[in-house]
XYZ file of C-alpha atoms in Angstrom:
510
model
C 17.112 15.204 -17.596
C 17.552 13.350 -14.283
C 21.097 13.281 -12.928
C 21.487 10.291 -10.607
C 24.803 11.608 -9.251
C 22.795 14.145 -7.248
C 21.278 11.383 -5.175
C 23.858 9.641 -3.020
C 21.280 7.307 -1.517
C 20.335 6.038 -4.944
C 23.979 5.336 -5.769
C 24.390 3.348 -2.576
C 21.391 1.218 -3.488
C 22.716 0.752 -7.045
C 26.038 -0.485 -5.648
C 24.287 -2.980 -3.388
C 22.244 -4.135 -6.380
C 25.354 -4.774 -8.462
C 26.973 -6.732 -5.607
C 23.858 -8.881 -5.307
C 23.817 -9.402 -9.079
C 27.411 -10.640 -8.992
C 26.542 -13.249 -6.371
C 23.419 -14.359 -8.246
C 25.379 -14.945 -11.453
C 26.915 -17.967 -9.736
C 23.464 -19.435 -9.118
C 21.673 -21.865 -11.397
C 18.403 -20.125 -10.538
C 17.104 -16.619 -11.157
C 16.827 -14.737 -14.416
C 18.946 -16.081 -17.237
C 21.579 -13.697 -18.650
C 19.594 -12.918 -21.816
C 16.187 -12.709 -20.139
C 14.347 -9.451 -19.521
C 12.236 -8.342 -16.581
C 9.263 -6.130 -17.399
C 7.166 -4.006 -15.035
C 3.897 -3.051 -16.686
C 1.833 -0.427 -14.819
C 5.098 0.403 -13.046
C 3.740 3.418 -11.156
C 6.054 4.831 -8.518
C 8.108 1.633 -8.506
C 6.931 -0.733 -5.747
C 7.014 -3.877 -7.871
C 10.313 -2.800 -9.414
C 11.895 -2.463 -5.964
C 10.740 -5.999 -5.196
C 12.003 -7.318 -8.551
C 15.396 -5.678 -8.107
C 15.774 -6.811 -4.494
C 14.841 -10.373 -5.483
C 16.909 -10.710 -8.666
C 19.817 -8.379 -8.026
C 19.134 -6.754 -11.398
C 17.364 -3.559 -12.426
C 14.134 -3.980 -14.335
C 14.724 -3.775 -18.064
C 11.386 -2.259 -19.110
C 9.057 -0.056 -17.039
C 5.744 1.173 -18.473
C 3.219 3.674 -17.116
C 0.935 6.246 -18.698
C 1.133 8.749 -15.804
C 4.025 11.248 -16.193
C 4.235 11.852 -12.429
C 4.383 8.126 -11.703
C 6.991 7.290 -14.336
C 9.035 10.293 -13.187
C 9.198 8.921 -9.628
C 10.179 5.573 -11.120
C 12.958 7.183 -13.152
C 14.261 9.085 -10.138
C 14.612 5.896 -8.134
C 15.423 3.453 -10.935
C 17.739 5.543 -13.084
C 19.692 2.567 -14.334
C 21.251 2.716 -17.803
C 19.736 -0.705 -18.528
C 16.171 0.365 -17.710
C 14.000 1.584 -20.572
C 11.134 3.792 -19.368
C 7.961 4.165 -21.434
C 5.599 6.979 -20.451
C 2.823 5.559 -22.591
C -0.446 3.703 -22.477
C 0.366 -0.006 -22.036
C -1.504 -0.762 -25.279
C 0.814 1.574 -27.211
C 3.960 -0.356 -26.276
C 4.611 -3.191 -28.742
C 6.122 -6.144 -26.817
C 7.996 -7.402 -29.901
C 9.632 -4.028 -30.523
C 10.358 -3.419 -26.836
C 12.023 -6.790 -26.298
C 14.192 -6.644 -29.431
C 14.289 -10.404 -29.819
C 15.125 -11.184 -26.178
C 12.904 -13.492 -24.087
C 11.142 -12.277 -20.957
C 12.058 -14.098 -17.772
C 9.575 -12.189 -15.612
C 6.649 -9.984 -16.654
C 4.828 -8.191 -13.831
C 1.348 -6.691 -14.260
C -0.558 -4.483 -11.808
C -3.511 -3.161 -13.830
C -5.711 -0.418 -12.414
C -7.789 -1.898 -9.602
C -10.289 0.844 -8.773
C -12.981 -0.481 -11.115
C -12.829 -3.844 -9.328
C -12.335 -2.664 -5.750
C -15.223 -2.801 -3.283
C -14.155 0.702 -2.275
C -15.737 1.726 -5.586
C -19.100 0.811 -4.070
C -22.059 0.996 -6.427
C -20.543 3.679 -8.647
C -20.440 3.154 -12.429
C -17.439 1.280 -13.784
C -15.389 1.636 -16.958
C -15.149 -1.406 -19.239
C -11.837 -0.279 -20.734
C -10.183 0.124 -17.349
C -11.513 -3.242 -16.162
C -10.106 -4.744 -19.371
C -6.547 -3.543 -18.840
C -5.565 -7.005 -17.615
C -5.921 -8.309 -21.182
C -2.511 -6.739 -21.832
C -0.971 -9.656 -19.901
C -2.433 -12.015 -22.531
C -0.964 -9.814 -25.239
C 2.580 -10.083 -23.844
C 2.346 -13.838 -23.295
C 0.989 -14.235 -26.830
C 3.509 -12.101 -28.709
C 6.832 -12.726 -26.934
C 8.286 -15.630 -24.924
C 7.391 -14.988 -21.256
C 8.662 -17.605 -18.814
C 7.048 -16.313 -15.601
C 4.067 -13.986 -15.482
C 2.836 -12.354 -12.257
C -0.281 -10.244 -11.806
C -1.370 -8.238 -8.744
C -4.761 -6.678 -8.058
C -7.496 -6.383 -5.455
C -9.127 -9.675 -4.487
C -12.322 -8.624 -6.301
C -10.381 -9.175 -9.540
C -11.598 -12.770 -9.280
C -15.163 -11.448 -9.746
C -14.301 -9.943 -13.169
C -17.321 -10.478 -15.362
C -19.531 -8.832 -17.996
C -21.113 -5.409 -17.489
C -24.763 -4.466 -17.933
C -26.513 -1.116 -18.106
C -28.650 0.010 -15.190
C -31.755 2.161 -15.441
C -29.569 5.282 -15.716
C -27.633 3.884 -18.652
C -24.542 3.358 -16.457
C -22.414 0.234 -16.612
C -22.471 -2.064 -13.589
C -21.114 -5.613 -13.051
C -23.649 -8.349 -13.779
C -24.057 -10.230 -10.497
C -25.396 -13.368 -12.196
C -22.225 -13.701 -14.349
C -19.733 -12.802 -11.664
C -16.271 -14.250 -12.381
C -17.066 -15.283 -15.965
C -14.392 -13.096 -17.574
C -11.819 -14.011 -14.943
C -12.409 -17.668 -15.719
C -11.865 -16.924 -19.412
C -8.645 -15.046 -18.606
C -7.314 -18.099 -16.768
C -8.301 -20.450 -19.584
C -6.549 -18.327 -22.212
C -3.302 -18.641 -20.277
C -3.739 -22.356 -19.667
C -5.949 -24.802 -21.590
C -7.624 -22.491 -24.101
C -10.936 -20.735 -24.704
C -13.636 -21.503 -27.240
C -14.406 -18.625 -29.652
C -18.050 -18.984 -28.647
C -17.252 -17.890 -25.087
C -18.660 -14.363 -24.461
C -15.287 -13.107 -23.202
C -13.454 -14.194 -26.374
C -14.952 -11.285 -28.300
C -13.973 -8.786 -25.598
C -10.418 -10.126 -25.521
C -10.289 -10.158 -29.330
C -11.248 -6.486 -29.439
C -8.807 -5.474 -26.697
C -5.895 -7.228 -28.434
C -6.980 -5.860 -31.823
C -6.735 -9.232 -33.553
C -8.565 -8.032 -36.642
C -6.502 -9.218 -39.616
C -6.135 -12.508 -41.476
C -2.457 -12.450 -40.487
C -3.560 -12.893 -36.875
C -5.309 -16.217 -37.472
C -2.379 -18.176 -36.013
C -2.454 -16.033 -32.877
C -6.194 -16.622 -32.533
C -5.674 -20.365 -32.774
C -3.008 -20.233 -30.075
C -5.552 -18.624 -27.757
C -8.188 -21.197 -28.639
C -5.712 -23.962 -27.757
C -4.373 -22.061 -24.737
C -0.937 -20.649 -24.021
C 0.011 -23.688 -21.949
C 0.970 -22.042 -18.667
C 0.753 -23.650 -15.261
C -1.188 -21.161 -13.168
C -2.154 -20.536 -9.571
C -3.424 -17.586 -7.556
C -3.829 -16.594 -3.941
C -4.626 -13.630 -1.710
C -1.640 -12.461 0.344
C -1.303 -9.929 3.169
C 1.641 -7.522 3.046
C 1.904 -7.603 6.843
C 2.802 -11.301 6.651
C 6.014 -10.398 4.796
C 7.299 -7.445 6.795
C 5.210 -4.457 5.723
C 3.534 -2.325 8.387
C 0.204 -2.458 6.551
C -2.240 -5.334 6.161
C -2.795 -4.583 2.423
C -4.625 -7.688 1.237
C -4.089 -8.301 -2.477
C -4.709 -10.957 -5.124
C -1.620 -12.448 -6.763
C -1.539 -14.696 -9.829
C 1.543 -16.572 -10.999
C 1.804 -18.383 -14.344
C 4.883 -20.151 -15.681
C 5.698 -22.379 -18.647
C 9.152 -23.716 -17.767
C 8.002 -27.002 -16.206
C 8.888 -25.703 -12.746
C 6.377 -25.730 -9.889
C 4.760 -22.455 -8.852
C 5.957 -21.534 -5.379
C 4.308 -19.449 -2.661
C 6.458 -17.787 -0.004
C 6.034 -18.788 3.607
C 4.999 -16.039 5.988
C 7.883 -14.354 7.773
C 5.904 -12.215 10.222
C 3.040 -13.129 12.508
C 2.220 -14.222 16.034
C 4.950 -15.118 18.485
C 3.252 -18.474 19.039
C 3.854 -19.257 15.355
C 7.598 -18.804 15.760
C 7.589 -15.872 13.329
C 8.990 -12.363 13.542
C 6.445 -9.972 15.079
C 4.171 -7.969 12.797
C 5.414 -4.488 12.015
C 2.948 -1.910 13.298
C 2.001 1.721 13.015
C 4.349 2.448 15.899
C 7.271 1.098 13.853
C 6.847 3.584 11.026
C 5.498 6.669 12.769
C 7.707 9.744 12.804
C 7.271 10.994 16.353
C 9.015 14.277 15.517
C 6.070 15.485 13.403
C 4.000 17.995 15.440
C 0.428 17.222 16.400
C -2.317 19.822 16.686
C -5.155 20.053 19.168
C -8.590 19.247 17.798
C -9.912 22.288 19.686
C -9.696 26.009 18.844
C -8.773 25.414 15.222
C -9.303 28.213 12.713
C -11.210 25.697 10.607
C -13.088 23.394 12.999
C -13.058 19.682 12.321
C -16.273 18.296 10.889
C -18.648 16.538 13.267
C -18.064 13.061 11.826
C -14.295 13.392 12.284
C -14.763 14.376 15.923
C -17.049 11.382 16.444
C -14.466 9.016 14.939
C -11.773 10.451 17.202
C -13.929 10.101 20.314
C -14.992 6.549 19.458
C -11.365 5.625 18.879
C -10.243 7.018 22.242
C -13.092 5.191 23.955
C -12.228 1.887 22.261
C -8.445 1.948 22.071
C -7.613 3.904 25.227
C -10.336 4.260 27.868
C -11.916 0.826 27.421
C -8.665 -0.932 26.584
C -6.902 -2.946 29.271
C -3.612 -2.427 27.462
C -3.638 0.911 25.606
C -0.661 1.973 23.537
C 1.486 4.563 25.302
C 3.859 6.748 23.326
C 7.437 5.822 24.313
C 8.755 8.266 26.885
C 11.564 9.543 24.684
C 8.986 10.439 22.023
C 6.055 11.394 24.226
C 6.573 15.128 23.929
C 8.212 15.949 20.609
C 6.093 19.062 20.223
C 3.520 19.437 22.966
C 1.033 22.257 23.192
C 0.412 23.617 26.662
C -3.207 22.797 27.284
C -3.894 24.522 30.576
C -3.989 27.978 29.003
C -5.877 27.961 25.709
C -5.305 31.660 25.186
C -1.521 31.342 25.255
C -0.502 28.000 23.840
C 3.145 27.230 23.287
C 4.986 24.624 21.277
C 7.718 22.931 23.305
C 10.574 21.222 21.432
C 11.767 17.658 21.933
C 15.269 18.702 23.014
C 14.047 20.235 26.278
C 14.333 17.962 29.305
C 11.076 16.173 30.038
C 10.829 17.501 33.618
C 11.264 21.074 32.397
C 8.324 20.729 30.047
C 6.202 19.028 32.692
C 6.845 21.756 35.198
C 5.414 24.383 32.866
C 1.979 22.811 32.597
C -0.601 24.034 35.063
C -2.346 21.602 37.381
C 0.154 18.771 37.169
C 2.232 17.133 34.462
C 1.640 14.959 31.431
C 2.126 11.531 32.941
C 0.616 9.552 30.038
C 0.443 10.068 26.290
C -1.641 7.542 24.364
C -1.869 7.093 20.638
C -4.041 5.253 18.112
C -4.782 5.335 14.381
C -7.928 7.016 13.069
C -9.421 6.150 9.696
C -11.407 8.947 8.080
C -13.191 6.793 5.548
C -15.955 4.195 5.570
C -17.439 2.816 8.765
C -14.170 1.736 10.399
C -12.989 4.192 13.075
C -9.374 3.040 13.015
C -7.220 0.673 15.052
C -4.538 0.437 17.690
C -1.054 1.781 17.084
C 0.293 -1.684 17.907
C -1.288 -3.140 14.741
C -0.317 -2.887 11.051
C -1.924 0.047 9.251
C -5.053 -0.572 7.239
C -4.675 -0.493 3.455
C -3.297 2.773 2.093
C -5.310 4.023 -0.876
C -4.449 6.489 -3.614
C -7.504 8.657 -3.080
C -6.129 10.900 -0.378
C -4.954 11.253 3.190
C -7.346 9.178 5.276
C -5.145 7.599 7.947
C -4.102 9.731 10.878
C -2.625 9.724 14.358
C -4.714 10.649 17.389
C -2.665 11.508 20.453
C -4.314 11.999 23.842
C -2.548 13.771 26.703
C -3.359 12.814 30.297
C -2.214 14.599 33.470
C -1.939 12.725 36.756
C -4.859 13.773 38.928
C -3.969 13.842 42.620
C -6.813 13.884 45.145
C -7.111 12.664 48.723
C -10.692 11.430 48.487
C -11.468 9.654 45.221
C -15.176 9.625 46.054
C -15.303 13.394 45.569
C -14.205 13.105 41.946
C -16.781 13.263 39.149
C -15.297 10.242 37.430
C -16.303 9.504 33.847
C -17.709 6.045 33.201
C -15.062 5.171 30.624
C -16.604 6.993 27.687
C -16.136 10.387 26.108
C -19.285 11.990 24.753
C -19.575 12.231 20.975
C -20.426 15.925 21.069
C -17.435 17.337 22.948
C -16.674 20.892 21.903
C -14.032 22.046 24.394
C -11.230 20.741 26.624
C -13.320 21.482 29.715
C -15.660 18.643 28.727
C -12.949 15.982 28.559
C -13.046 14.877 32.200
C -11.247 12.526 34.589
C -10.718 8.818 33.946
C -9.185 5.831 35.656
C -6.358 4.179 33.710
C -4.493 1.207 35.136
C -6.068 1.933 38.522
C -4.857 5.554 38.627
C -6.765 8.804 38.123
C -5.852 10.951 35.129
C -7.353 14.078 33.669
C -7.626 14.116 29.892
C -6.322 17.564 29.047
C -6.078 17.554 25.252
C -6.621 15.489 22.129
C -4.492 16.053 19.052
C -4.823 14.911 15.458
C -2.603 14.859 12.417
C -2.650 12.891 9.198
C 0.224 10.544 8.391
C 2.923 12.057 6.233
C 3.804 10.485 2.856
C 7.184 9.223 4.075
C 5.423 7.339 6.883
C 2.965 5.745 4.456
C 5.777 4.674 2.106
C 7.571 3.146 5.104
C 4.406 1.249 6.051
C 4.113 -0.044 2.480
C 7.605 -1.522 2.744
C 9.653 0.909 0.643
C 13.301 1.488 1.595
C 13.961 4.537 3.753
C 16.098 6.177 1.055
C 13.361 6.036 -1.599
C 12.997 9.485 -3.150
C 9.385 10.699 -3.045
C 9.415 14.395 -2.162
C 10.995 15.768 -5.359
C 10.808 14.985 -9.048
C 13.584 14.587 -11.605
C 13.806 18.364 -12.038
C 14.226 18.924 -8.313
C 10.747 20.385 -7.900
C 8.657 19.422 -4.895
C 5.968 16.797 -5.403
C 2.659 17.665 -3.779
C 1.601 15.629 -0.765
C -1.424 14.340 -2.681
C 0.810 13.205 -5.554
C 3.127 11.360 -3.177
C 0.231 9.613 -1.440
C -1.266 8.638 -4.824
C 2.013 6.953 -5.799
C 2.038 5.091 -2.499
C -1.615 4.032 -2.587
C -1.274 2.717 -6.147
C 1.948 0.858 -5.455
C 2.686 -2.812 -4.971
C 4.177 -3.543 -1.561
C 7.859 -4.193 -2.412
C 8.312 -6.798 0.315
C 5.496 -8.979 -1.064
C 6.783 -8.687 -4.635
C 10.263 -9.621 -3.448
C 9.024 -12.639 -1.468
C 6.911 -13.924 -4.359
C 9.656 -13.511 -6.967
C 12.357 -15.024 -4.790
C 10.123 -18.011 -4.084
C 9.782 -18.705 -7.810
C 13.234 -17.754 -9.056
C 15.222 -19.011 -6.079
C 13.138 -21.834 -4.569
C 14.134 -22.719 -1.025
C 12.831 -24.931 1.780
C 10.767 -22.024 3.165
C 8.545 -21.848 0.057
C 5.428 -23.861 -0.721
C 4.673 -25.432 -4.080
C 1.209 -24.751 -5.460
């Protein structure tokens, strides 16, 4: 059993939550005293963090089928008022769970991988694509005032499936968006029983008895919600990742649906600056040379690294330089490959520099590499690309340059601004001109981002517990990254909920 007293950070957050709740009780907005908040597909807790930060109250019901995910949720949301269900969402009866209380906010983040374009042309699962029907079930069976749903933007293309020549299910391109349109109509003005999606919904909700005839008629007439949807970027609300996602809001309380104004963006827009990879990176994590590894990097990885250095460093008029105080947290001496040493951050910079043959490390550049798809990465001064649950695919490439002093520049075999794709050793790196000065590229290092950095980029609080489970055992790195990649960005959830529960001049009506 999880003991929250072991986690001081969690207690501090709980105290802040209670203080916020006390102030919100004086407001005429927000969740009403008897209303519940429900986080379906709760995962590691991203939406719940946003709900709690926005409302000042812990979520009342959190549901997820994955034991590892619900465990992380329990560790970080161990409130006495929160009921955790480690069950399939279809196995949780809304009427029983709510115990007669109305739902002020129901959040849904159904599995997105069978909609995502990252799925490519692979077969899809009809049952997984149909998980969103559970939102209809809640709105049908219990009073839900505000309903929010998050997914990939391809959710709007939800339509029927057809078999290909291999007998595998694939989306029907000609009927793209047909089921999504039916989903919207069920929540709003109603759906005719003759509509092809009515049968699919009927089966998912298991409306098979005569007793359910009244429920069927409610769906035919529509549930009467006002509804709107948009695609939002997490980076616009303070996350250090672009993470573009579809959001749907439906409400039946005669109040206008609100969309939060962006808080972060370009300086010319009068907004706070975007958070970037440089804002969340932990410079104390060691980096390792791409050369002389026991297990050599695959050719495609090396090509991505080289293309990134060419684009974001050598051909960039304004490359990102690692801040001086972080430039050498753990630097490997590159001049002597047979006797490399790791030098700690607490040594004076000049002491470290003096130990490197042939000069000193005058510049350290850094950019983000993406080891997936056709995109090679991006600059460190940009928000991270979307973090996925499938594995560690975003990394840091750090390049070390030594000042190259020579009397006659014409005698130097200067590179033309490009590294070759097929470099195999440090000797092939060469000399380059950066900001009008000559530098010798002496090493290139690579490491993948750590889970705590990815959670920070997603917008989770720094005290969020990810490394250990409720029994104190260590969570694997892959498990931590999966929780992060599947999560809702808390800052977007918070902004969206606040806009609708606490409308202010900085929100936009639909």
